[in-house]
Coordinates of C-alpha atoms and ligand atoms in Angstrom, one line a residue:
M159 CA -16.3 41.1 -12.0
R160 CA -13.3 39.0 -13.4
A161 CA -13.7 35.2 -13.6
R162 CA -11.0 32.6 -13.9
T163 CA -11.0 29.0 -14.1
L164 CA -9.1 26.9 -11.7
L165 CA -7.4 23.7 -12.7
S166 CA -10.1 21.8 -11.1
G167 CA -12.5 22.9 -13.8
L168 CA -14.4 25.3 -11.6
K169 CA -15.2 29.0 -12.6
V170 CA -14.7 31.3 -9.8
W171 CA -15.6 34.9 -9.7
N172 CA -13.5 37.6 -8.2
L173 CA -15.3 39.6 -5.5
G174 CA -12.4 41.9 -4.4
K175 CA -10.3 41.7 -1.2
N176 CA -9.1 38.4 -2.2
T177 CA -12.4 36.6 -2.0
W178 CA -13.6 34.5 -4.7
V179 CA -17.1 32.6 -5.1
N180 CA -17.3 29.3 -6.6
R181 CA -20.3 28.7 -8.8
L182 CA -20.9 25.0 -8.4
S183 CA -23.0 23.3 -11.1
N184 CA -25.9 23.0 -8.6
G185 CA -26.0 26.7 -8.2
V186 CA -24.4 26.6 -4.7
S187 CA -21.8 29.1 -4.2
S188 CA -19.0 28.8 -1.5
S189 CA -16.3 31.5 -0.8
V190 CA -12.7 30.9 -1.1
S191 CA -10.2 33.3 0.3
T192 CA -7.0 32.8 -1.9
H193 CA -5.0 34.4 1.3
G194 CA -5.6 31.4 3.3
P195 CA -2.6 28.9 3.8
Q196 CA -1.9 27.0 0.7
V197 CA -0.6 23.7 1.7
C198 CA 0.1 20.9 -0.9
V199 CA 0.3 17.2 -0.3
V200 CA 2.5 14.7 -2.0
G201 CA 0.7 11.5 -2.6
S202 CA -2.7 10.4 -2.7
G203 CA -2.6 7.3 -0.6
P204 CA -4.2 7.1 3.2
A205 CA -1.6 9.5 4.5
G206 CA -2.1 11.9 2.0
F207 CA -6.2 11.9 2.1
Y208 CA -6.0 11.7 5.9
T209 CA -3.6 14.6 6.4
A210 CA -5.8 16.5 3.7
Q211 CA -9.2 15.9 5.7
H212 CA -7.9 16.9 8.9
L213 CA -6.5 20.1 7.6
I214 CA -9.5 21.2 5.8
K215 CA -11.6 20.3 8.8
A216 CA -9.7 22.2 11.2
R217 CA -9.0 25.3 9.4
P218 CA -11.9 26.9 7.1
D219 CA -9.5 29.0 5.2
V220 CA -6.9 26.4 4.1
Q221 CA -6.7 25.2 0.6
V222 CA -5.0 21.7 0.2
D223 CA -3.8 20.4 -3.3
I224 CA -2.9 16.8 -3.6
Y225 CA -0.6 16.0 -6.2
E226 CA -0.3 12.3 -7.3
Q227 CA 2.1 10.5 -9.8
L228 CA -0.5 8.2 -11.2
P229 CA -3.8 9.3 -13.0
V230 CA -5.8 7.5 -10.2
P231 CA -6.0 8.0 -6.5
F232 CA -6.0 6.0 -3.3
G233 CA -2.3 4.6 -3.4
L234 CA -2.3 1.1 -1.6
V235 CA -5.9 1.0 -1.1
R236 CA -6.1 0.7 -5.1
F237 CA -2.9 -1.1 -5.6
G238 CA -2.2 -3.1 -2.1
V239 CA -5.2 -4.2 -0.3
A240 CA -6.2 -7.7 -1.6
P241 CA -8.8 -7.9 -4.1
D242 CA -10.7 -10.3 -1.8
H243 CA -10.9 -7.8 1.0
P244 CA -13.3 -5.2 -0.4
E245 CA -14.7 -3.9 2.7
V246 CA -11.2 -2.6 3.5
K247 CA -11.7 -0.3 0.4
N248 CA -14.7 1.6 1.7
V249 CA -12.3 4.2 3.3
I250 CA -12.4 5.2 -0.7
N251 CA -15.8 6.8 0.1
T252 CA -14.3 9.1 2.8
F253 CA -11.4 10.2 0.6
T254 CA -14.0 10.9 -2.1
Q255 CA -15.6 13.2 0.2
T256 CA -12.7 15.0 1.0
A257 CA -11.5 15.1 -2.6
K258 CA -14.7 16.9 -3.4
Q259 CA -14.5 19.6 -0.5
S260 CA -14.4 23.0 -2.5
R261 CA -10.7 23.6 -0.6
C262 CA -9.3 20.4 -2.0
A263 CA -8.0 19.6 -5.4
F264 CA -6.5 16.2 -6.7
Y265 CA -4.0 16.5 -9.3
G266 CA -3.1 13.1 -10.6
N267 CA -0.6 12.2 -13.3
V268 CA 2.0 14.8 -11.8
N269 CA 5.1 13.0 -10.5
V270 CA 6.8 15.3 -8.1
G271 CA 10.6 15.2 -8.4
K272 CA 10.1 14.6 -12.2
D273 CA 7.4 16.8 -13.5
I274 CA 7.7 19.5 -10.8
S275 CA 10.4 19.7 -8.4
M276 CA 10.3 19.9 -4.6
E277 CA 11.8 23.5 -4.9
E278 CA 8.8 24.6 -7.1
L279 CA 6.4 23.0 -4.7
R280 CA 8.2 24.9 -1.9
Q281 CA 8.1 28.1 -3.6
A282 CA 4.2 27.8 -4.5
Y283 CA 3.0 26.8 -1.1
H284 CA 3.2 27.7 2.5
A285 CA 3.6 24.1 3.5
V286 CA 4.4 21.0 1.8
V287 CA 3.3 17.7 3.1
L288 CA 5.1 14.6 2.1
S289 CA 3.1 11.3 1.9
Y290 CA 4.5 9.3 -0.9
G291 CA 4.7 6.0 0.7
A292 CA 7.2 3.3 0.2
E293 CA 7.5 2.6 -3.5
G294 CA 10.7 0.2 -3.0
N295 CA 11.1 -3.0 -1.3
R296 CA 13.7 -4.7 1.3
T297 CA 15.9 -7.1 -0.8
M298 CA 17.0 -10.5 0.8
G299 CA 20.6 -9.9 -0.5
V300 CA 21.3 -13.3 -1.4
P301 CA 22.9 -14.9 -4.6
G302 CA 20.4 -15.9 -7.0
E303 CA 18.0 -13.2 -6.2
H304 CA 17.6 -12.2 -9.7
L305 CA 16.8 -15.6 -11.1
D306 CA 13.5 -16.0 -13.2
G307 CA 11.0 -17.1 -10.7
V308 CA 12.0 -14.9 -7.7
Y309 CA 9.6 -11.8 -7.2
S310 CA 9.2 -9.3 -4.6
A311 CA 5.9 -9.1 -2.8
K312 CA 5.7 -5.6 -3.8
D313 CA 5.6 -6.3 -7.2
F314 CA 3.7 -9.7 -7.2
V315 CA 0.7 -7.7 -5.4
G316 CA 1.2 -4.8 -7.9
W317 CA 0.7 -7.2 -10.7
Y318 CA -2.6 -9.0 -9.5
N319 CA -3.7 -5.5 -8.4
G320 CA -2.9 -3.5 -11.7
L321 CA -0.4 -1.4 -10.7
P322 CA 0.7 -0.1 -14.2
S323 CA 4.5 -0.6 -13.5
C324 CA 3.8 -4.1 -12.8
R325 CA 1.7 -5.2 -15.8
Q326 CA 4.5 -7.1 -17.5
L327 CA 5.5 -9.2 -14.6
S328 CA 3.6 -12.1 -16.1
P329 CA 4.9 -14.8 -13.2
D330 CA 5.4 -18.1 -14.1
L331 CA 3.0 -20.2 -12.2
S332 CA 3.9 -23.5 -13.7
C333 CA 5.9 -24.8 -10.6
D334 CA 4.4 -27.1 -7.9
T335 CA 5.9 -25.3 -4.8
A336 CA 6.0 -21.6 -4.1
V337 CA 7.9 -20.4 -1.1
I338 CA 7.0 -16.9 0.5
L339 CA 9.7 -15.3 2.5
G340 CA 8.4 -13.2 5.7
Q341 CA 5.4 -14.0 7.9
G342 CA 3.7 -10.5 7.7
N343 CA 0.1 -9.8 6.5
V344 CA 1.7 -9.2 2.9
A345 CA 3.0 -12.8 3.0
L346 CA -0.3 -14.2 3.7
D347 CA -2.4 -12.0 1.0
V348 CA 0.0 -13.4 -1.3
A349 CA -0.2 -17.0 -0.2
R350 CA -4.2 -16.7 -0.2
I351 CA -4.4 -15.3 -3.6
L352 CA -1.9 -17.9 -4.9
L353 CA -4.2 -20.7 -3.5
A354 CA -7.6 -19.3 -3.6
P355 CA -10.0 -21.0 -5.7
V356 CA -10.5 -19.2 -9.1
Q357 CA -14.3 -19.1 -8.4
M358 CA -13.7 -17.0 -5.4
L359 CA -11.3 -14.6 -7.0
K360 CA -13.3 -14.0 -10.1
K361 CA -15.9 -11.9 -8.1
T362 CA -13.3 -9.6 -7.1
D363 CA -11.4 -6.7 -8.5
I364 CA -8.5 -8.8 -9.5
T365 CA -7.2 -7.9 -12.7
A366 CA -8.1 -10.1 -15.8
P367 CA -4.4 -11.2 -16.7
A368 CA -4.0 -12.2 -13.1
L369 CA -7.2 -14.3 -13.0
E370 CA -6.4 -15.8 -16.3
A371 CA -2.8 -16.8 -14.9
L372 CA -4.0 -17.9 -11.8
A373 CA -6.6 -20.1 -13.4
E374 CA -3.8 -21.8 -15.1
S375 CA -1.6 -22.0 -12.1
R376 CA 0.0 -25.3 -11.2
V377 CA 1.2 -24.3 -7.8
S378 CA -0.3 -26.3 -5.1
R379 CA 2.0 -25.9 -2.2
V380 CA 2.7 -22.7 -0.5
L381 CA 5.5 -22.5 2.2
I382 CA 5.5 -19.3 4.3
V383 CA 9.0 -19.0 5.8
G384 CA 10.1 -16.9 8.7
R385 CA 13.3 -16.3 10.1
R386 CA 12.0 -16.4 13.7
G387 CA 9.6 -18.5 15.5
P388 CA 5.9 -19.3 16.1
L389 CA 5.8 -16.4 18.6
Q390 CA 7.2 -14.0 16.4
V391 CA 5.0 -14.5 13.3
A392 CA 3.9 -10.8 12.1
C393 CA 0.6 -11.5 10.7
T394 CA -2.6 -10.8 12.5
I395 CA -5.3 -13.4 13.7
K396 CA -8.1 -12.3 10.9
E397 CA -5.6 -13.0 8.2
L398 CA -4.4 -16.4 9.6
R399 CA -7.9 -17.6 10.1
E400 CA -8.5 -16.9 6.5
M401 CA -5.7 -19.0 5.7
V402 CA -6.8 -21.9 8.0
N403 CA -10.4 -21.6 6.3
L404 CA -9.4 -21.2 2.6
P405 CA -11.5 -23.6 0.8
G406 CA -9.8 -26.2 -1.1
T407 CA -6.6 -26.1 1.0
K408 CA -5.2 -27.7 4.2
P409 CA -2.5 -26.6 6.7
E410 CA 0.9 -28.4 6.6
M411 CA 2.8 -27.6 10.0
V412 CA 5.8 -29.2 11.7
A413 CA 4.7 -30.1 15.1
A414 CA 8.2 -30.2 16.6
D415 CA 8.2 -26.4 15.7
F416 CA 5.8 -25.9 18.5
E417 CA 7.5 -27.4 21.4
G418 CA 7.3 -25.1 24.4
I419 CA 5.1 -22.6 22.9
A420 CA 2.1 -23.5 24.9
E421 CA 4.2 -22.8 28.0
A422 CA 5.3 -19.3 26.8
L423 CA 2.0 -18.0 26.1
K424 CA 1.0 -17.2 30.0
D425 CA 3.4 -14.2 29.5
V426 CA 2.4 -13.0 26.2
A427 CA -0.2 -9.8 25.3
R428 CA -3.9 -10.9 24.3
P429 CA -3.6 -10.4 20.9
R430 CA -0.2 -12.5 20.3
K431 CA -2.0 -15.4 22.6
R432 CA -5.1 -15.5 20.6
L433 CA -2.7 -15.6 17.3
T434 CA -0.5 -18.3 18.8
E435 CA -3.4 -20.4 20.1
L436 CA -5.0 -20.4 16.6
L437 CA -1.4 -21.5 14.9
L438 CA -1.1 -24.3 17.9
K439 CA -4.9 -25.6 17.4
T440 CA -4.1 -25.9 13.6
A441 CA -0.8 -27.6 13.8
L442 CA -1.2 -29.8 16.9
E443 CA -5.1 -30.4 17.3
P444 CA -6.5 -33.4 15.6
P445 CA -9.4 -31.9 13.6
G446 CA -13.0 -32.7 14.0
E447 CA -14.8 -35.1 11.4
K448 CA -16.1 -32.2 9.1
E449 CA -12.5 -30.4 9.2
Q450 CA -11.0 -33.9 8.4
Q451 CA -13.2 -34.5 5.5
R452 CA -12.3 -30.9 4.2
R453 CA -8.7 -31.4 4.4
N454 CA -8.9 -34.8 2.8
S455 CA -10.5 -33.4 -0.4
A456 CA -7.9 -30.3 -0.5
R457 CA -5.8 -30.4 -3.3
R458 CA -3.7 -27.5 -2.3
S459 CA -1.8 -27.0 0.9
W460 CA 0.1 -24.3 2.9
G461 CA 2.4 -24.3 5.9
F462 CA 4.7 -22.1 7.9
L463 CA 8.5 -22.8 8.0
F464 CA 10.0 -21.2 10.9
C465 CA 13.7 -20.3 12.1
R466 CA 14.9 -20.3 8.6
S467 CA 16.9 -17.4 6.9
P468 CA 17.6 -17.6 2.8
L469 CA 21.0 -18.0 2.0
E470 CA 20.8 -18.6 -1.7
V471 CA 18.4 -19.2 -4.7
L472 CA 19.5 -22.1 -6.8
P473 CA 19.1 -22.3 -10.5
D474 CA 17.9 -25.1 -12.6
P475 CA 20.2 -26.7 -15.1
S476 CA 19.7 -23.6 -17.4
G477 CA 21.1 -21.5 -14.9
T478 CA 18.3 -19.2 -15.4
R479 CA 15.4 -20.2 -13.5
T480 CA 14.8 -20.9 -9.8
A481 CA 14.9 -24.7 -8.7
A482 CA 15.4 -24.2 -5.1
L483 CA 16.1 -22.2 -1.9
R484 CA 19.0 -22.8 0.2
L485 CA 17.8 -21.9 4.1
A486 CA 20.0 -21.5 7.1
V487 CA 18.4 -22.9 10.2
N488 CA 18.3 -20.3 13.0
K489 CA 18.1 -20.4 16.6
L490 CA 16.6 -17.8 18.6
E491 CA 18.4 -15.5 21.2
G492 CA 16.3 -13.9 23.7
S493 CA 12.3 -14.5 24.1
G494 CA 9.1 -12.9 23.0
E495 CA 8.7 -10.2 20.4
G496 CA 12.4 -8.9 20.9
A497 CA 13.8 -12.3 20.1
R498 CA 16.7 -12.4 17.6
A499 CA 17.3 -15.0 14.9
V500 CA 21.2 -16.1 15.0
L501 CA 22.2 -18.3 12.0
T502 CA 23.7 -22.1 12.8
T503 CA 25.7 -24.1 10.5
E504 CA 22.8 -26.3 9.7
E505 CA 21.2 -25.7 6.2
E506 CA 18.6 -27.3 4.2
V507 CA 17.5 -27.0 0.7
V508 CA 13.8 -26.5 -0.4
P509 CA 12.8 -27.4 -3.9
C510 CA 10.7 -24.5 -5.3
G511 CA 10.1 -22.9 -8.7
L512 CA 8.6 -19.7 -7.4
V513 CA 10.0 -17.5 -4.4
I514 CA 8.2 -14.2 -3.4
S515 CA 10.2 -12.1 -0.9
S516 CA 7.8 -10.4 1.4
I517 CA 10.2 -8.7 4.0
G518 CA 8.9 -5.4 3.8
Y519 CA 8.3 -2.5 1.6
K520 CA 10.8 0.6 1.7
S521 CA 10.5 4.4 1.2
L522 CA 13.0 6.2 -1.3
P523 CA 14.5 9.4 -1.3
I524 CA 12.7 12.2 -3.5
D525 CA 15.2 14.9 -3.8
P526 CA 18.4 15.5 -2.5
A527 CA 17.5 18.5 -0.7
V528 CA 15.2 16.8 1.3
P529 CA 16.6 15.2 4.5
F530 CA 16.2 11.3 4.4
D531 CA 17.6 8.9 6.9
P532 CA 18.9 5.8 4.9
S533 CA 19.2 3.3 7.9
K534 CA 15.5 3.6 8.6
A535 CA 14.6 4.6 5.3
I536 CA 12.1 7.3 6.4
I537 CA 12.2 11.2 6.4
P538 CA 13.4 12.2 9.7
N539 CA 10.8 14.0 11.7
D540 CA 9.4 15.1 15.0
M541 CA 5.6 14.3 15.0
G542 CA 5.6 15.0 11.2
R543 CA 7.8 18.2 11.2
V544 CA 10.8 17.3 8.9
T545 CA 14.1 17.8 10.9
Q546 CA 15.7 21.0 9.9
A547 CA 13.5 21.8 7.1
P548 CA 10.7 24.5 8.1
G549 CA 7.6 24.3 5.9
L550 CA 8.0 20.6 5.2
Y551 CA 6.0 17.9 7.0
V552 CA 5.7 14.0 6.3
S553 CA 3.1 11.5 7.0
G554 CA 2.2 8.0 6.3
W555 CA 4.7 5.0 5.5
L556 CA 7.3 7.8 4.7
K557 CA 7.0 9.2 8.4
T558 CA 6.7 5.8 10.2
G559 CA 8.3 3.0 8.0
P560 CA 6.5 0.7 6.1
T561 CA 4.2 -0.8 8.7
G562 CA 0.8 -0.2 10.3
V563 CA -2.8 -0.5 8.8
I564 CA -4.8 2.1 7.3
A565 CA -6.1 2.9 11.0
T566 CA -2.6 3.4 12.3
T567 CA -1.7 5.5 9.0
M568 CA -4.8 7.6 9.6
N569 CA -4.0 8.4 13.2
S570 CA -0.2 9.3 12.6
S571 CA -1.4 11.5 9.5
F572 CA -3.7 13.4 11.9
D573 CA -0.9 13.9 14.1
T574 CA 1.2 15.3 11.1
A575 CA -2.0 17.7 10.5
R576 CA -2.0 18.7 14.1
S577 CA 1.7 19.7 13.8
L578 CA 1.1 21.9 11.0
L579 CA -1.9 23.5 12.3
E580 CA -0.2 24.4 15.5
D581 CA 2.5 25.8 13.5
M582 CA 0.3 27.9 11.6
G583 CA -1.3 29.0 14.7
S584 CA 2.0 29.9 16.6
G585 CA 3.6 31.6 13.4
A586 CA 6.4 29.1 13.4
L587 CA 5.0 28.5 9.8
D588 CA 4.4 32.0 8.1
V589 CA 1.3 32.0 6.3
S590 CA 0.8 35.9 6.1
T591 CA 2.5 36.2 2.9
R592 CA 0.3 35.4 -0.2
K593 CA 1.4 32.1 -2.1
P594 CA 0.3 31.2 -5.9
G595 CA -0.5 27.6 -4.9
S596 CA -1.7 25.6 -7.9
D597 CA -1.8 28.6 -10.3
S598 CA 2.0 28.7 -10.4
I599 CA 2.5 24.8 -10.5
Q600 CA -0.5 24.6 -13.3
A601 CA 1.7 27.1 -15.4
L602 CA 4.8 25.1 -15.0
L603 CA 3.1 21.8 -15.7
D604 CA 1.6 23.5 -19.0
Q605 CA 5.0 24.6 -20.0
R606 CA 6.0 21.1 -19.7
G607 CA 3.3 19.4 -21.4
I608 CA 1.8 17.8 -18.4
K609 CA -1.8 17.6 -18.0
P610 CA -2.9 16.8 -14.7
V611 CA -6.1 14.4 -14.0
T612 CA -8.3 16.0 -11.7
F613 CA -11.1 14.3 -9.3
S614 CA -13.7 14.4 -12.0
D615 CA -11.3 13.0 -14.7
W616 CA -10.7 10.3 -12.2
E617 CA -14.6 9.8 -11.8
K618 CA -14.6 8.9 -15.6
I619 CA -12.1 6.4 -15.1
D620 CA -14.0 4.9 -12.0
Q621 CA -17.3 4.8 -14.1
V622 CA -15.9 3.0 -17.1
E623 CA -14.1 0.4 -14.6
S624 CA -17.3 -0.1 -12.7
R625 CA -19.2 -0.7 -16.1
R626 CA -16.6 -3.0 -17.4
G627 CA -16.7 -4.8 -14.1
E628 CA -20.3 -5.2 -14.0
A629 CA -20.5 -6.7 -17.3
V630 CA -18.4 -9.6 -15.9
G631 CA -19.8 -9.8 -12.4
K632 CA -16.9 -8.0 -10.9
P633 CA -16.9 -4.7 -8.8
R634 CA -14.6 -3.2 -11.3
E635 CA -12.4 -4.2 -14.2
K636 CA -9.2 -2.0 -13.7
L637 CA -7.7 -0.1 -16.5
L638 CA -4.0 -1.4 -16.7
T639 CA -1.9 1.2 -18.5
V640 CA -1.4 4.8 -17.8
E641 CA -2.2 5.6 -21.5
E642 CA -5.6 4.0 -21.2
M643 CA -6.3 5.9 -17.9
L644 CA -5.5 9.1 -19.5
E645 CA -7.5 8.6 -22.6
V646 CA -10.5 7.8 -20.7
S647 CA -10.0 10.5 -18.3
R648 CA -10.0 13.1 -21.4
A649 CA -13.0 11.7 -23.1
Ligands
LIG838 P1 0.7 4.7 -0.1 O1 -0.7 3.8 0.3 O2 1.5 3.9 -0.7 O3 0.2 6.0 -0.7 C1 1.5 6.7 -1.2 C2 1.0 7.4 -2.6 O4 1.8 8.4 -3.3 C3 0.5 6.6 -4.0 O5 -0.6 6.8 -4.3 C4 1.8 6.7 -4.8 O6 1.5 6.8 -6.3 C5 2.0 8.4 -4.3 N1 3.5 8.6 -5.0 C6 4.7 8.1 -4.9 N2 5.5 8.9 -5.3 C7 5.2 9.8 -5.7 C8 5.7 11.2 -6.4 N3 6.9 11.3 -6.7 N4 4.9 12.1 -6.8 C9 3.3 11.9 -6.5 N5 3.0 10.9 -6.0 C10 3.7 10.1 -5.5 N6 -4.1 -1.9 5.7 C11 -5.2 -2.2 6.3 O7 -5.8 -1.7 7.2 N7 -6.0 -3.2 5.4 C12 -5.5 -4.0 4.5 O8 -6.0 -5.0 4.1 C13 -4.2 -3.7 3.8 N8 -3.7 -4.4 2.9 C14 -2.2 -4.1 2.6 C15 -1.9 -4.8 1.5 C16 -0.6 -4.4 1.1 C17 -0.1 -5.5 0.0 C18 0.2 -3.5 1.6 C19 1.7 -3.5 1.3 C20 -0.3 -2.7 2.7 C21 -1.5 -3.0 3.3 N9 -2.2 -2.2 3.9 C22 -3.5 -2.6 4.7 C23 -1.4 -1.1 4.8 C24 -2.0 0.2 4.1 O9 -2.1 0.1 2.8 C25 -1.0 1.3 4.4 O10 -1.0 1.7 6.0 C26 -1.4 2.7 3.9 O11 -1.5 2.4 2.3 C27 -0.1 3.6 4.1 O12 -0.5 4.8 3.2 P2 0.7 5.8 2.6 O13 -0.3 6.7 2.1 O14 1.7 6.4 3.5 O15 1.2 5.1 1.4
LIG839 P1 5.7 -6.9 8.1 O1 4.2 -7.1 8.9 O2 6.5 -5.9 8.9 O3 6.1 -8.2 8.0 C1 7.5 -8.5 7.4 C2 8.0 -9.9 7.7 O4 9.1 -10.0 6.8 C3 8.2 -10.4 9.1 O5 7.9 -11.6 9.1 C4 9.8 -10.2 9.1 O6 10.1 -10.9 10.4 C5 10.3 -10.3 8.0 N1 11.5 -9.9 7.6 C6 11.9 -8.6 7.4 N2 13.2 -8.3 7.2 C7 13.8 -9.5 6.9 C8 15.0 -10.1 6.5 N3 16.0 -9.3 6.2 N4 15.2 -11.6 6.4 C9 14.1 -12.4 6.6 N5 12.7 -11.9 6.9 C10 12.5 -10.6 7.1 O7 5.3 -6.1 6.8 P2 4.3 -6.5 5.6 O8 3.7 -8.0 5.8 O9 4.9 -6.0 4.4 O10 3.0 -5.6 6.0 C11 3.3 -4.2 6.2 C12 2.0 -3.5 6.9 O11 0.7 -3.5 6.3 C13 1.9 -4.3 8.2 O12 1.6 -3.5 9.2 C14 0.6 -5.2 7.9 O13 -0.1 -5.3 9.0 C15 -0.2 -4.3 6.9 N6 -0.9 -4.9 6.2 C16 -2.3 -5.3 6.7 C17 -3.1 -6.2 5.9 C18 -4.5 -6.5 6.3 O14 -4.7 -5.8 7.6 N7 -5.1 -7.6 5.9 C19 -2.6 -6.9 4.8 C20 -1.4 -6.4 4.3 C21 -0.6 -5.5 5.1 P3 10.8 -10.2 11.7 O15 9.7 -10.2 12.3 O16 11.8 -11.3 12.1 O17 11.3 -9.2 11.2

């Protein structure tokens, strides 16, 4: 009987007829047909894991390999979701169950497009599912955008959440007023993290350098600026309520911005109605005695500024640092969700030392041979089937654009998996020929000196982070560099 060791570290024994038996450490055996469909998924965020989960559940013969550029899995669940929202990160338990299935393998530290090409993956697998998310961001496109003190929310979030590429950001928090452009949930995450009491943050998995910088922060006022009006804010009610109740802060709204809004509410859908009612209450209703006391003692404030578009970031006298933001005053054309912001000739200048642009993430092309729609910044597809590219599929934010919560991403990833399964079933995707899967990719990576991080390697990182966190009363203390992650994973 011939044995071989898989990339995952598992030893398998050949029983002939393309059937191999896994001998797991607990003595349990499970059989794997190497003739089954070989699928690879690029990216280990929610889209990658939910696509893999659905495929594995639906087809007992499929092998799914997940390639991830970082040594650690879970994408924005680790590097996006706010540290004070630990309950959201419970999806990691489901992803872990998927990764531990015998027919799923995780290969971290493999950057597709750099360490391994799309062509090589397509040769090795029957199907490739692209789930590499939205790693870029929309830019304001205004003069002064590159001054010190201007950051994208993507980088700012990456900094407080320990994304290795954002480690050096070290934002200067020595000013009193920060402006956040955009009124979506990411904008509210950033506002909350800037203003939350450090006592609250220190119990979360926020990184140690971010906690230290926020403890020294002088930022006491955050303005959340939208190009449209109160009826078009993109955040949701739970996140707005968290702002309203944030200890040590008080809201600062302009009552005139809400003229006519209550009257417009009768025609809007329930979630929007409830959200707007909370905005109206916060802006217009006199607070009760207890709330008034709370507001009186607050040392920090936040507020929404509506119908403003950025025109220019103005520098201080040194010419290098942000001193203010010049904004156009907009009028709205149309009504409801579809209302359009139109610039007027009126302008205003808001002094501020920090500008965080939170106007959306953006997917980037991975390979010239993979179709990409630059206007929508997505891979064009029909229910997850990449247009005019048989064998290629897409899921997650790369498929839909950078909106939607984890549950939305889950449903759309299941749809992509269904399309793939349908194509295997109908013969539109030929899975009758044998494909080498990870065997050939491993050989190529070996030649290139790339050593993938397996899921059990990640578990070593996880243990070290949890242990370090426990020592300081946090759920985890994240490792901040790829080098340290690799070192721990190989210990
Ligand atoms: P991602 O999660 O970004 O995963 C993509 C993965 O692909 C990453 O791991 C990346 O490293 C990897 N990758 C990229 N390029 C390559 C490559 N070349 N080779 C290999 N791998 C690659 N939703 C909620 O429900 N609740 C929340 O509280 C919440 N908070 C959020 C906070 C922020 C700041 C953001 C931006 C989003 C938040 N969301 C939240 C939305 C949620 O994160 C997304 O719906 C979801 O992560 C999208 O999944 P994805 O797999 O498409 O992308
Ligand atoms: P988003 O919800 O799409 O919000 C983007 C904001 O930027 C909107 O206010 C938008 O205004 C504005 N904007 C876009 N382009 C602009 C431009 N050119 N100029 C000025 N303003 C512009 O995106 P997001 O906040 O990045 O969030 C992404 C997704 O992740 C969302 O689905 C969100 O719900 C989810 N998320 C969820 C949570 C949570 O559940 N707690 C936390 C974070 C993120 P317009 O409406 O006028 O375009």
